[in-house]
Short mmCIF file of C-alpha atoms in Angstrom, two decimals:
data_model
loop_
_atom_site.label_atom_id
_atom_site.label_comp_id
_atom_site.label_asym_id
_atom_site.label_seq_id
_atom_site.Cartn_x
_atom_site.Cartn_y
_atom_site.Cartn_z
CA MET Y 1256 -21.99 30.02 -6.55
CA ILE Y 1257 -24.82 28.45 -4.76
CA GLU Y 1258 -23.77 30.05 -1.38
CA PRO Y 1259 -25.16 33.55 -1.60
CA PHE Y 1260 -28.50 32.03 -1.98
CA THR Y 1261 -28.51 30.49 1.31
CA VAL Y 1262 -29.10 33.96 2.39
CA PRO Y 1263 -32.66 34.23 2.80
CA PHE Y 1264 -33.73 37.02 1.11
CA LEU Y 1265 -31.32 36.29 -1.88
CA GLY Y 1266 -33.17 33.00 -2.24
CA ARG Y 1267 -36.21 34.49 -2.06
CA ALA Y 1268 -35.65 36.87 -4.97
CA LEU Y 1269 -34.46 33.89 -6.69
CA ALA Y 1270 -37.54 31.90 -6.39
CA GLU Y 1271 -39.36 35.18 -7.47
CA LEU Y 1272 -37.70 35.29 -10.64
CA VAL Y 1273 -37.82 31.81 -11.46
CA LEU Y 1274 -41.77 31.84 -10.96
CA LEU Y 1275 -41.79 34.89 -13.03
CA ALA Y 1276 -39.70 33.30 -15.72
CA VAL Y 1277 -42.09 30.67 -16.07
CA ILE Y 1278 -44.90 32.96 -17.10
CA CYS Y 1279 -42.60 35.47 -18.95
CA GLY Y 1280 -41.07 33.06 -21.60
CA PRO Y 1281 -44.66 31.89 -22.65
CA ILE Y 1282 -46.41 35.48 -22.62
CA SER Y 1283 -43.30 37.19 -24.59
CA VAL Y 1284 -43.96 34.62 -27.45
CA PHE Y 1285 -47.43 36.33 -27.72
CA VAL Y 1286 -46.38 39.98 -27.20
CA LEU Y 1287 -43.79 38.96 -29.85
CA ALA Y 1288 -46.39 37.18 -32.30
CA ARG Y 1289 -48.97 39.82 -31.88
CA GLY Y 1290 -46.78 42.82 -32.11
CA LEU Y 1291 -47.86 43.90 -28.63
CA SER Y 1292 -44.73 45.44 -27.46
CA PHE Y 1293 -46.42 48.69 -27.26
CA VAL Y 1294 -49.39 47.49 -25.46
CA ALA Y 1295 -47.21 45.83 -22.92
CA ASP Y 1296 -45.23 49.09 -22.45
CA ALA Y 1297 -48.50 50.48 -22.08
CA LEU Y 1298 -49.49 48.34 -19.35
CA THR Y 1299 -46.62 48.55 -17.39
CA HIS Y 1300 -47.03 52.48 -17.24
CA THR Y 1301 -50.75 52.28 -16.76
CA VAL Y 1302 -50.49 50.19 -13.77
CA PHE Y 1303 -48.15 52.61 -12.15
CA PRO Y 1304 -50.75 54.82 -10.85
CA GLY Y 1305 -52.68 52.09 -9.65
CA VAL Y 1306 -49.69 50.82 -7.62
CA VAL Y 1307 -49.24 54.60 -5.97
CA LEU Y 1308 -53.05 54.49 -5.19
CA GLY Y 1309 -52.93 51.28 -3.51
CA VAL Y 1310 -49.99 52.05 -1.40
CA VAL Y 1311 -51.62 55.49 -0.32
CA ALA Y 1312 -54.36 53.17 0.42
CA GLY Y 1313 -53.35 50.29 2.22
CA GLY Y 1314 -49.48 50.66 2.70
CA LEU Y 1315 -47.05 48.23 0.59
CA ASP Y 1316 -49.68 45.50 0.90
CA GLY Y 1317 -52.14 47.62 -0.98
CA LEU Y 1318 -49.93 47.98 -3.98
CA PHE Y 1319 -51.05 44.13 -5.11
CA ALA Y 1320 -54.65 45.28 -5.22
CA GLY Y 1321 -53.70 48.73 -6.99
CA ALA Y 1322 -51.86 47.07 -9.41
CA LEU Y 1323 -54.32 44.19 -10.13
CA VAL Y 1324 -56.79 46.92 -10.49
CA ALA Y 1325 -55.26 49.22 -12.74
CA GLY Y 1326 -53.79 46.63 -14.84
CA LEU Y 1327 -57.26 45.13 -15.89
CA VAL Y 1328 -58.79 48.20 -16.05
CA THR Y 1329 -56.43 48.78 -18.67
CA ALA Y 1330 -56.50 45.50 -20.39
CA VAL Y 1331 -60.12 46.24 -20.78
CA LEU Y 1332 -59.72 49.85 -22.16
CA LEU Y 1333 -56.89 49.04 -24.49
CA THR Y 1334 -59.17 46.03 -26.09
CA VAL Y 1335 -62.21 48.44 -26.49
CA LEU Y 1336 -60.27 51.58 -27.79
CA THR Y 1337 -58.10 49.35 -30.64
CA ARG Y 1338 -61.17 47.43 -31.29
CA GLY Y 1339 -63.45 49.98 -32.72
CA ALA Y 1340 -60.97 50.74 -35.53
CA ARG Y 1341 -61.39 54.41 -35.09
CA LEU Y 1342 -57.96 54.73 -33.45
CA SER Y 1343 -55.11 53.11 -34.72
CA ASP Y 1344 -53.42 50.80 -32.30
CA ASP Y 1345 -50.75 52.82 -31.33
CA ALA Y 1346 -52.52 56.09 -30.64
CA ALA Y 1347 -54.96 54.73 -28.68
CA THR Y 1348 -52.22 52.93 -26.59
CA ALA Y 1349 -50.31 56.34 -26.54
CA VAL Y 1350 -53.25 58.29 -25.08
CA VAL Y 1351 -53.94 55.66 -22.48
CA LEU Y 1352 -50.27 54.99 -21.48
CA THR Y 1353 -49.49 58.83 -21.00
CA ALA Y 1354 -52.71 59.81 -19.14
CA MET Y 1355 -52.39 57.01 -16.65
CA PHE Y 1356 -48.65 57.67 -15.98
CA SER Y 1357 -49.22 61.44 -15.61
CA ILE Y 1358 -51.93 60.65 -13.03
CA GLY Y 1359 -49.48 58.15 -11.02
CA VAL Y 1360 -46.90 60.97 -11.08
CA VAL Y 1361 -49.15 63.44 -9.66
CA LEU Y 1362 -50.32 60.92 -7.13
CA VAL Y 1363 -47.02 60.11 -6.11
CA SER Y 1364 -45.32 63.77 -5.74
CA ARG Y 1365 -48.05 64.34 -3.30
CA ARG Y 1366 -46.55 62.13 -0.57
CA SER Y 1367 -43.57 63.12 1.40
CA SER Y 1368 -41.38 60.18 0.80
CA TYR Y 1369 -41.45 61.17 -2.88
CA THR Y 1370 -38.37 60.09 -4.46
CA ALA Y 1371 -37.80 56.94 -2.40
CA ASP Y 1372 -41.22 55.79 -3.45
CA LEU Y 1373 -40.90 56.52 -6.90
CA THR Y 1374 -37.71 54.73 -6.94
CA SER Y 1375 -39.31 51.62 -5.73
CA PHE Y 1376 -42.10 51.64 -7.61
CA LEU Y 1377 -40.22 52.17 -11.06
CA PHE Y 1378 -37.71 49.76 -10.30
CA GLY Y 1379 -39.14 47.22 -7.66
CA ARG Y 1380 -37.68 45.66 -4.78
CA LEU Y 1381 -36.39 42.23 -5.31
CA LEU Y 1382 -34.55 41.78 -2.47
CA THR Y 1383 -37.48 42.70 -0.12
CA VAL Y 1384 -39.67 39.91 -1.42
CA THR Y 1385 -41.56 38.08 1.63
CA PRO Y 1386 -42.78 34.78 1.84
CA ARG Y 1387 -46.25 35.93 1.55
CA HIS Y 1388 -45.24 37.74 -1.97
CA LEU Y 1389 -43.88 34.68 -3.19
CA ALA Y 1390 -47.01 32.61 -2.44
CA GLU Y 1391 -49.01 35.53 -4.19
CA THR Y 1392 -46.83 35.06 -7.22
CA ALA Y 1393 -47.31 31.67 -7.39
CA VAL Y 1394 -50.99 31.75 -7.21
CA LEU Y 1395 -51.05 34.12 -10.29
CA VAL Y 1396 -48.38 32.11 -12.11
CA VAL Y 1397 -50.74 28.97 -12.18
CA VAL Y 1398 -53.61 31.21 -13.00
CA ILE Y 1399 -51.62 33.08 -15.94
CA LEU Y 1400 -50.61 29.69 -17.39
CA VAL Y 1401 -53.65 28.11 -17.15
CA GLY Y 1402 -55.15 31.34 -18.91
CA LEU Y 1403 -52.75 30.61 -21.60
CA LEU Y 1404 -53.16 26.80 -22.11
CA VAL Y 1405 -56.57 26.91 -22.72
CA ALA Y 1406 -56.49 29.80 -25.16
CA VAL Y 1407 -52.88 28.95 -26.89
CA ARG Y 1408 -54.16 27.84 -30.12
CA ALA Y 1409 -57.07 30.01 -30.68
CA LEU Y 1410 -54.44 33.00 -29.71
CA LEU Y 1411 -52.09 31.41 -32.11
CA PHE Y 1412 -54.72 31.18 -35.16
CA ARG Y 1413 -55.46 34.85 -34.41
CA SER Y 1414 -52.05 36.60 -34.17
CA PHE Y 1415 -51.02 34.31 -37.50
CA ASP Y 1416 -53.96 35.14 -39.50
CA PRO Y 1417 -56.98 37.53 -37.93
CA ALA Y 1418 -59.21 37.31 -41.27
CA GLY Y 1419 -58.93 33.55 -41.23
CA ALA Y 1420 -59.39 33.14 -37.31
CA ALA Y 1421 -62.53 35.49 -37.70
CA ALA Y 1422 -63.72 33.49 -40.88
CA ALA Y 1423 -63.52 30.55 -38.67
CA GLY Y 1424 -65.73 31.37 -36.18
CA LEU Y 1425 -63.10 32.66 -33.29
CA ARG Y 1426 -64.19 35.67 -31.52
CA ILE Y 1427 -61.38 38.28 -32.10
CA GLY Y 1428 -62.40 40.94 -29.57
CA ARG Y 1429 -62.67 37.99 -26.63
CA LEU Y 1430 -59.41 36.72 -27.73
CA ASP Y 1431 -57.77 40.03 -27.55
CA LEU Y 1432 -59.19 40.81 -24.21
CA TRP Y 1433 -58.33 37.56 -22.90
CA LEU Y 1434 -54.56 38.24 -23.90
CA ASN Y 1435 -54.57 41.56 -22.54
CA VAL Y 1436 -55.60 40.33 -19.07
CA LEU Y 1437 -53.38 37.75 -19.12
CA LEU Y 1438 -50.52 40.09 -19.88
CA ALA Y 1439 -51.96 42.67 -17.20
CA LEU Y 1440 -51.79 39.74 -14.83
CA VAL Y 1441 -47.76 39.17 -15.68
CA VAL Y 1442 -47.25 42.97 -14.86
CA VAL Y 1443 -48.87 42.83 -11.54
CA ALA Y 1444 -47.09 39.59 -10.85
CA ALA Y 1445 -43.87 40.96 -11.65
CA VAL Y 1446 -44.44 44.66 -10.83
CA ARG Y 1447 -43.43 44.34 -7.16
CA ALA Y 1448 -40.23 42.41 -7.58
CA VAL Y 1449 -39.05 44.40 -10.61
CA GLY Y 1450 -40.96 47.58 -10.96
CA THR Y 1451 -43.07 49.08 -13.47
CA ILE Y 1452 -40.35 49.99 -15.67
CA LEU Y 1453 -38.01 46.85 -15.99
CA VAL Y 1454 -41.18 44.50 -16.35
CA LEU Y 1455 -41.41 45.64 -19.82
CA ALA Y 1456 -37.97 43.71 -20.70
CA LEU Y 1457 -39.61 40.29 -19.22
CA LEU Y 1458 -42.18 40.86 -21.12
CA ILE Y 1459 -40.31 41.39 -24.47
CA ILE Y 1460 -36.64 40.11 -24.49
CA PRO Y 1461 -37.23 36.34 -23.73
CA ALA Y 1462 -39.00 35.49 -26.74
CA ALA Y 1463 -37.37 38.12 -28.70
CA ALA Y 1464 -33.99 36.63 -27.67
CA ALA Y 1465 -34.87 33.14 -28.33
CA ARG Y 1466 -36.37 33.80 -31.91
CA MET Y 1467 -32.99 34.19 -32.60
CA VAL Y 1468 -32.09 30.53 -32.44
CA THR Y 1469 -35.60 28.73 -33.30
CA ASP Y 1470 -38.67 29.06 -35.36
CA ARG Y 1471 -40.66 26.89 -32.82
CA LEU Y 1472 -42.98 28.42 -30.65
CA VAL Y 1473 -43.13 25.95 -27.85
CA VAL Y 1474 -39.15 25.93 -27.86
CA MET Y 1475 -39.15 30.04 -27.88
CA ALA Y 1476 -41.26 29.77 -24.62
CA LEU Y 1477 -38.91 27.08 -23.18
CA LEU Y 1478 -35.89 29.00 -24.16
CA GLY Y 1479 -37.29 32.35 -22.85
CA THR Y 1480 -38.04 30.82 -19.55
CA VAL Y 1481 -34.28 29.26 -19.18
CA LEU Y 1482 -33.19 32.87 -20.35
CA VAL Y 1483 -34.71 34.74 -17.39
CA VAL Y 1484 -33.88 32.14 -15.07
CA VAL Y 1485 -30.53 32.37 -16.01
CA ALA Y 1486 -30.21 36.26 -16.14
CA GLY Y 1487 -32.07 36.24 -12.94
CA TYR Y 1488 -29.49 33.69 -11.19
CA ALA Y 1489 -26.63 35.53 -12.48
CA GLY Y 1490 -27.72 39.33 -12.38
CA LEU Y 1491 -28.59 38.62 -8.36
CA LEU Y 1492 -25.09 36.89 -7.90
CA LEU Y 1493 -23.42 39.61 -9.77
CA SER Y 1494 -25.14 42.56 -7.78
CA TRP Y 1495 -24.60 40.55 -4.69
CA THR Y 1496 -20.94 40.01 -5.64
CA ALA Y 1497 -20.39 43.44 -6.35
CA SER Y 1498 -21.78 44.97 -3.41
CA VAL Y 1499 -20.18 42.31 -0.75
CA ARG Y 1500 -16.89 42.18 -2.80
CA TYR Y 1501 -16.29 45.16 -4.08
CA GLY Y 1502 -18.51 47.73 -2.11
CA LEU Y 1503 -20.29 48.62 -5.72
CA ALA Y 1504 -23.70 49.20 -4.91
CA SER Y 1505 -25.81 47.74 -7.87
CA THR Y 1506 -29.35 47.25 -7.88
CA SER Y 1507 -30.47 43.49 -8.52
CA GLY Y 1508 -33.42 44.40 -10.52
CA SER Y 1509 -31.38 46.47 -13.01
CA SER Y 1510 -28.56 43.54 -13.09
CA VAL Y 1511 -31.08 40.95 -13.83
CA VAL Y 1512 -32.37 43.07 -17.06
CA LEU Y 1513 -28.97 43.90 -18.36
CA LEU Y 1514 -28.03 40.50 -18.14
CA LEU Y 1515 -31.08 39.53 -20.04
CA VAL Y 1516 -30.39 42.48 -22.80
CA LEU Y 1517 -26.95 41.04 -22.90
CA SER Y 1518 -28.37 37.55 -23.75
CA TYR Y 1519 -30.36 39.27 -26.51
CA LEU Y 1520 -27.17 40.87 -28.05
CA ILE Y 1521 -25.09 37.69 -27.66
CA LEU Y 1522 -27.93 35.83 -29.95
CA ILE Y 1523 -27.96 38.42 -32.61
CA PRO Y 1524 -25.00 37.04 -34.72
CA VAL Y 1525 -26.88 33.60 -34.43
CA ARG Y 1526 -29.64 34.65 -36.05
CA LEU Y 1527 -27.84 36.61 -39.04
CA TRP Y 1528 -25.74 33.09 -39.53
CA ARG Y 1529 -28.98 31.08 -39.50
CA GLY Y 1530 -30.48 33.62 -42.03
CA ARG Y 1531 -27.68 32.90 -44.29
CA THR Y 1532 -27.96 28.98 -44.19
CA ARG Y 1533 -31.68 29.13 -44.15
CA ARG Y 1534 -33.22 26.61 -46.89
CA MET T 1245 -83.95 19.59 -53.39
CA ALA T 1246 -80.40 20.52 -53.38
CA SER T 1247 -79.97 23.17 -50.78
CA ALA T 1248 -78.53 26.51 -51.98
CA ALA T 1249 -74.90 27.31 -50.95
CA LEU T 1250 -75.25 30.80 -51.32
CA ARG T 1251 -78.01 32.77 -52.25
CA TYR T 1252 -77.85 36.88 -52.52
CA THR T 1253 -80.74 39.03 -53.93
CA GLY T 1254 -80.00 42.70 -54.58
CA VAL T 1255 -77.07 42.98 -51.79
CA SER T 1256 -75.03 46.02 -50.96
CA VAL T 1257 -72.02 45.33 -48.92
CA GLY T 1258 -69.50 47.88 -47.45
CA TYR T 1259 -67.99 49.20 -44.40
CA GLN T 1260 -69.22 51.63 -41.59
CA GLY T 1261 -72.27 52.50 -43.66
CA VAL T 1262 -70.34 53.13 -46.90
CA PRO T 1263 -71.27 50.61 -49.73
CA VAL T 1264 -68.18 49.15 -51.73
CA LEU T 1265 -70.51 47.07 -53.94
CA THR T 1266 -73.96 46.99 -54.71
CA GLY T 1267 -76.68 45.27 -56.82
CA VAL T 1268 -75.18 41.86 -56.20
CA ASP T 1269 -77.49 38.87 -57.08
CA LEU T 1270 -75.97 35.19 -56.72
CA ASP T 1271 -77.32 31.74 -56.38
CA LEU T 1272 -74.98 29.10 -56.25
CA ARG T 1273 -75.48 25.27 -55.36
CA ALA T 1274 -73.59 22.53 -54.08
CA GLY T 1275 -70.64 21.68 -56.53
CA GLN T 1276 -70.74 24.79 -58.61
CA ARG T 1277 -67.77 26.70 -59.22
CA LEU T 1278 -68.39 30.53 -59.26
CA VAL T 1279 -65.61 32.90 -60.12
CA LEU T 1280 -65.93 36.52 -58.75
CA ALA T 1281 -64.21 38.81 -61.35
CA GLY T 1282 -63.14 42.26 -61.73
CA PRO T 1283 -60.22 44.80 -61.76
CA ASN T 1284 -58.16 45.64 -58.47
CA GLY T 1285 -60.32 47.38 -55.88
CA ALA T 1286 -63.69 46.21 -57.35
CA GLY T 1287 -64.87 45.14 -54.30
CA LYS T 1288 -63.98 41.22 -54.57
CA SER T 1289 -62.60 40.60 -51.10
CA THR T 1290 -65.24 42.83 -49.77
CA LEU T 1291 -67.85 40.45 -51.17
CA ILE T 1292 -66.18 37.39 -50.28
CA LYS T 1293 -65.95 38.76 -46.90
CA SER T 1294 -69.66 39.45 -46.41
CA MET T 1295 -70.24 35.53 -47.01
CA LEU T 1296 -68.89 35.19 -43.62
CA GLY T 1297 -70.44 38.11 -41.84
CA LEU T 1298 -67.31 40.00 -42.04
CA THR T 1299 -68.35 43.17 -43.99
CA GLN T 1300 -71.43 44.97 -43.45
CA LEU T 1301 -74.48 43.84 -45.28
CA LEU T 1302 -76.26 47.30 -46.43
CA GLY T 1303 -79.56 45.96 -48.01
CA GLY T 1304 -80.86 43.11 -49.92
CA THR T 1305 -80.70 39.56 -48.43
CA ALA T 1306 -78.17 36.95 -48.25
CA THR T 1307 -78.19 33.68 -47.04
CA VAL T 1308 -74.98 31.55 -46.99
CA LEU T 1309 -75.18 27.62 -46.87
CA ASP T 1310 -79.06 28.36 -45.90
CA ARG T 1311 -78.45 30.66 -42.84
CA PRO T 1312 -77.35 34.21 -42.07
CA PRO T 1313 -73.86 35.02 -43.34
CA ALA T 1314 -72.24 35.24 -39.99
CA ARG T 1315 -73.73 31.68 -38.75
CA ALA T 1316 -71.69 30.04 -41.62
CA ARG T 1317 -68.24 31.15 -40.17
CA GLY T 1318 -66.37 27.99 -39.50
CA LEU T 1319 -68.96 26.04 -41.84
CA ALA T 1320 -67.55 27.66 -44.82
CA GLY T 1321 -63.77 27.32 -45.77
CA TYR T 1322 -61.86 30.91 -46.29
CA VAL T 1323 -58.80 30.61 -48.04
CA PRO T 1324 -57.00 34.30 -47.61
CA GLN T 1325 -54.16 35.52 -49.86
CA THR T 1326 -51.18 34.33 -49.03
CA GLY T 1327 -49.42 37.71 -49.26
CA THR T 1328 -51.48 39.04 -46.47
CA LEU T 1329 -49.86 36.93 -44.14
CA ASP T 1330 -46.61 37.35 -42.09
CA ALA T 1331 -43.94 34.82 -43.61
CA ASP T 1332 -41.62 35.26 -40.77
CA PHE T 1333 -44.17 33.75 -38.43
CA PRO T 1334 -42.72 30.83 -36.62
CA VAL T 1335 -45.10 28.40 -37.44
CA SER T 1336 -44.98 25.28 -39.25
CA VAL T 1337 -46.95 23.96 -42.15
CA ARG T 1338 -48.33 21.32 -40.15
CA GLN T 1339 -49.58 23.96 -37.48
CA VAL T 1340 -51.26 26.03 -40.30
CA VAL T 1341 -52.91 23.06 -41.57
CA MET T 1342 -54.32 22.24 -38.23
CA MET T 1343 -55.93 25.65 -37.70
CA GLY T 1344 -58.80 24.25 -40.18
CA ARG T 1345 -59.81 22.00 -37.31
CA TYR T 1346 -60.22 24.51 -34.65
CA ARG T 1347 -64.10 24.92 -35.16
CA GLU T 1348 -64.47 21.38 -34.16
CA LEU T 1349 -61.61 21.76 -31.40
CA GLY T 1350 -62.70 24.95 -29.91
CA TRP T 1351 -60.52 26.90 -27.81
CA TRP T 1352 -58.64 24.06 -25.63
CA ARG T 1353 -59.89 20.42 -26.51
CA PRO T 1354 -56.54 18.58 -27.66
CA ALA T 1355 -56.41 17.06 -31.17
CA ARG T 1356 -57.52 13.99 -31.82
CA ALA T 1357 -56.61 10.87 -34.21
CA ALA T 1358 -59.41 12.21 -36.54
CA ASP T 1359 -58.08 15.66 -36.61
CA ARG T 1360 -54.59 14.52 -37.13
CA ASP T 1361 -55.67 12.41 -40.37
CA ALA T 1362 -57.96 15.18 -41.72
CA VAL T 1363 -54.61 17.37 -41.88
CA ASP T 1364 -52.68 14.72 -43.28
CA ARG T 1365 -55.25 14.05 -46.00
CA ALA T 1366 -55.40 17.71 -46.87
CA LEU T 1367 -51.75 18.19 -46.91
CA ASP T 1368 -51.42 14.99 -49.15
CA ARG T 1369 -54.01 16.46 -51.40
CA VAL T 1370 -52.43 19.64 -52.20
CA GLY T 1371 -48.94 17.83 -52.77
CA LEU T 1372 -47.49 19.02 -49.75
CA ALA T 1373 -47.28 15.89 -47.29
CA ASP T 1374 -43.33 15.76 -47.30
CA ARG T 1375 -43.42 19.72 -46.03
CA ALA T 1376 -45.50 19.33 -42.65
CA ARG T 1377 -42.58 20.07 -40.60
CA HIS T 1378 -40.98 22.92 -42.59
CA ARG T 1379 -41.67 26.64 -41.45
CA PHE T 1380 -44.57 27.99 -43.45
CA GLY T 1381 -42.38 31.34 -44.21
CA ALA T 1382 -39.69 29.10 -45.82
CA LEU T 1383 -41.84 27.56 -48.70
CA SER T 1384 -42.62 29.52 -51.95
CA GLY T 1385 -45.83 31.57 -52.42
CA GLY T 1386 -47.21 29.09 -54.27
CA GLN T 1387 -46.95 26.40 -51.83
CA ARG T 1388 -48.00 28.73 -49.17
CA GLN T 1389 -51.11 29.27 -50.90
CA ARG T 1390 -51.39 25.60 -51.30
CA VAL T 1391 -51.00 25.21 -47.54
CA LEU T 1392 -53.58 27.66 -47.09
CA LEU T 1393 -56.22 25.86 -49.14
CA ALA T 1394 -55.21 22.54 -47.18
CA ARG T 1395 -56.10 24.35 -44.23
CA ALA T 1396 -59.62 25.12 -45.43
CA LEU T 1397 -59.98 21.60 -46.70
CA ALA T 1398 -59.17 19.90 -43.31
CA GLY T 1399 -61.94 21.42 -42.14
CA GLU T 1400 -64.13 19.40 -44.79
CA PRO T 1401 -66.40 22.72 -45.70
CA ARG T 1402 -69.42 22.43 -47.93
CA LEU T 1403 -68.61 25.99 -48.96
CA LEU T 1404 -65.10 27.15 -49.89
CA LEU T 1405 -64.19 30.97 -50.33
CA LEU T 1406 -60.88 31.61 -52.12
CA ASP T 1407 -59.54 35.41 -52.21
CA GLU T 1408 -57.48 35.47 -55.17
CA PRO T 1409 -55.85 32.29 -54.83
CA PHE T 1410 -53.51 32.81 -57.80
CA ASN T 1411 -51.99 35.95 -56.69
CA GLY T 1412 -47.91 35.73 -57.27
CA VAL T 1413 -48.47 31.99 -57.77
CA ASP T 1414 -45.74 29.79 -59.64
CA ALA T 1415 -47.36 27.84 -62.84
CA VAL T 1416 -47.03 24.42 -60.91
CA SER T 1417 -48.79 25.74 -57.88
CA GLN T 1418 -51.39 27.14 -59.82
CA GLU T 1419 -52.11 23.68 -61.92
CA ALA T 1420 -52.17 21.91 -58.54
CA ILE T 1421 -54.65 24.40 -57.10
CA VAL T 1422 -56.63 24.35 -60.11
CA ARG T 1423 -56.65 20.30 -59.96
CA VAL T 1424 -57.66 20.07 -56.17
CA LEU T 1425 -60.52 23.07 -56.78
CA ARG T 1426 -62.15 20.83 -59.90
CA GLU T 1427 -61.73 17.41 -57.35
CA VAL T 1428 -63.43 19.24 -54.59
CA SER T 1429 -66.37 20.65 -56.63
CA ALA T 1430 -66.89 17.21 -58.13
CA ALA T 1431 -67.33 15.80 -54.99
CA GLY T 1432 -70.13 18.67 -54.06
CA THR T 1433 -68.35 21.18 -52.29
CA ALA T 1434 -69.55 24.64 -53.69
CA LEU T 1435 -66.59 27.25 -54.58
CA VAL T 1436 -66.35 30.85 -54.91
CA ILE T 1437 -63.15 32.03 -56.33
CA SER T 1438 -62.27 35.59 -56.79
CA THR T 1439 -59.52 36.82 -59.53
CA HIS T 1440 -58.73 39.17 -61.56
CA ASP T 1441 -57.06 36.92 -64.22
CA LEU T 1442 -59.97 36.50 -67.13
CA ALA T 1443 -58.01 33.16 -68.02
CA VAL T 1444 -58.14 31.56 -65.05
CA ALA T 1445 -62.02 32.46 -64.47
CA ARG T 1446 -62.58 31.19 -68.15
CA GLU T 1447 -60.95 28.12 -67.01
CA LEU T 1448 -62.58 27.30 -63.96
CA ALA T 1449 -66.04 28.63 -63.65
CA ASP T 1450 -69.50 27.12 -64.15
CA LEU T 1451 -70.66 30.62 -63.30
CA ILE T 1452 -69.14 33.99 -63.26
CA CYS T 1453 -69.75 37.38 -61.65
CA LEU T 1454 -68.48 40.63 -63.06
CA ILE T 1455 -68.02 43.26 -60.36
CA ASN T 1456 -66.55 46.75 -60.18
CA GLY T 1457 -68.39 48.66 -57.45
CA ARG T 1458 -71.48 46.86 -58.76
CA GLN T 1459 -72.37 43.84 -60.36
CA TRP T 1460 -72.34 44.13 -64.26
CA ALA T 1461 -72.91 40.55 -65.25
CA ALA T 1462 -73.45 37.15 -63.81
CA GLY T 1463 -74.38 33.79 -65.21
CA PRO T 1464 -72.55 31.16 -67.05
CA VAL T 1465 -69.16 31.91 -68.61
CA GLY T 1466 -70.18 32.38 -72.05
CA GLU T 1467 -72.86 34.61 -71.56
CA THR T 1468 -71.24 36.90 -69.00
CA LEU T 1469 -67.70 37.23 -70.50
CA THR T 1470 -68.63 39.41 -73.17
CA ALA T 1471 -66.57 42.29 -74.79
CA GLU T 1472 -69.39 44.41 -73.85
CA THR T 1473 -69.80 43.49 -70.23
CA LEU T 1474 -65.90 43.50 -69.84
CA ARG T 1475 -65.60 46.97 -71.34
CA ARG T 1476 -68.23 48.08 -68.97
CA ALA T 1477 -66.99 46.66 -65.96
CA TYR T 1478 -63.42 47.64 -66.57
CA GLY T 1479 -64.33 50.84 -67.74
CA GLY T 1480 -63.53 50.69 -71.43
CA ALA T 1481 -60.28 49.02 -71.33
CA ALA T 1482 -61.49 45.67 -72.33
CA ILE T 1483 -60.06 44.91 -76.16
CA GLU T 1484 -60.89 41.83 -78.12
CA VAL T 1485 -58.18 39.54 -79.86
CA ALA T 1486 -58.40 37.83 -83.07
CA ASP T 1487 -59.23 34.22 -81.90
CA GLY T 1488 -62.27 35.47 -79.83
CA ARG T 1489 -60.36 35.58 -76.45
CA LEU T 1490 -60.71 38.86 -74.60
CA VAL T 1491 -57.71 40.43 -72.83
CA VAL T 1492 -58.06 43.16 -70.73
CA VAL T 1493 -55.79 46.11 -70.55
CA GLU T 1494 -56.12 48.11 -67.29
CA PRO T 1495 -56.11 51.68 -68.09
#
């Protein structure tokens, strides 16, 4: 069970997933608490043109910078658009999402290696993670964790009771921007490994699954992280075994996500059972 | 001289330039209980939020705790209606009450013994010390409202603003809330309580402010809650019953 991971590229893939798990557990708690699934979806899509531009400008190393710029721009844009209350959150988000994604498709379709590029942007390249990628991810993980920790209490208050938080003197706009930026950074950290589409699963499923078994936010965050680690390990093992032993090609990123979804489905009955016995 | 908890002169408030409520004159001192009464949609919530600068001041002058309303955020305690909050939110009673200390704590400073003591005292005061570890949403509506009151008390405010604190609240909780409100006002905290329930208004108020789109009457209870002012504020729906008490039937 351990042996496949002694192969360097598989070991690095697992290390990358463990790093991502550390942030995806906690951040997904806030995505769930604030009902930001759609915003998270928008971020994953708007990072796409950034990724394409980054690669066009600087090759695969430019991907990271491109994603970073696009993610931060979106975070600011979404905060400003939804703040004026002129547009509903959903409408504003949808406008940004579709516009940016279209730009990305236009950009990528101009490249000669169109299909291959599109696939790797959308679904990631988990097995080609390099030590340098790992280091970059680790730095982002630390930044995001610190960013979450300093604001966790205020973010929690704002999520639970926006009017009460504003009445207590918390700056709602600043907090929303903060969380959106952190969310963007998570997407940037994860996008190279799992792609712009599958990263959404890491932002939503961990806490949603953990919510089935616990009402405590800290436990939700920790359990979410554990779920990603387990799904990451099992998913890599599965795709490795499938291709090495049985010659079945199965992309590792999607295997991981599928197992994460599976954990969610398995935990649904727990929720139903708890609902019946809850005082 | 006792400083004013609240001073409104000819105030109009609303959203995005559109007035919801006009002609409000209020003068509230430490330890006084002001009840904002009026039918649903009268502008009670808008008026309460204006006291924290959360709705737009469209005319007149307003000071709260001797400063502009927005500067009173965090100094005044605010108790929202429990019905506006997500009962499914995974947060414990204790965590909710601790939110009342966030003004001192800011974004990141860890809670200290003084903060934890304030939370314990506040929970004890509303009679829910034994529920601290329960999930907020698992409590009854009345108990949730008491938790929100405890949260405001934990901040030790000089002015307490309560938005319809008796909506959907059981008799036991209502009694507990009324008792606590009397205690804190006796200790010098000024209170503003909005309600559409005139019986509660009569029971609690030192001063009453009758509103519906504009201020129809304000002052001591006896002078303010008359058949005529009620009829005007409620649009002709007020009827008087035999023992001199007024009952309002919404048209």
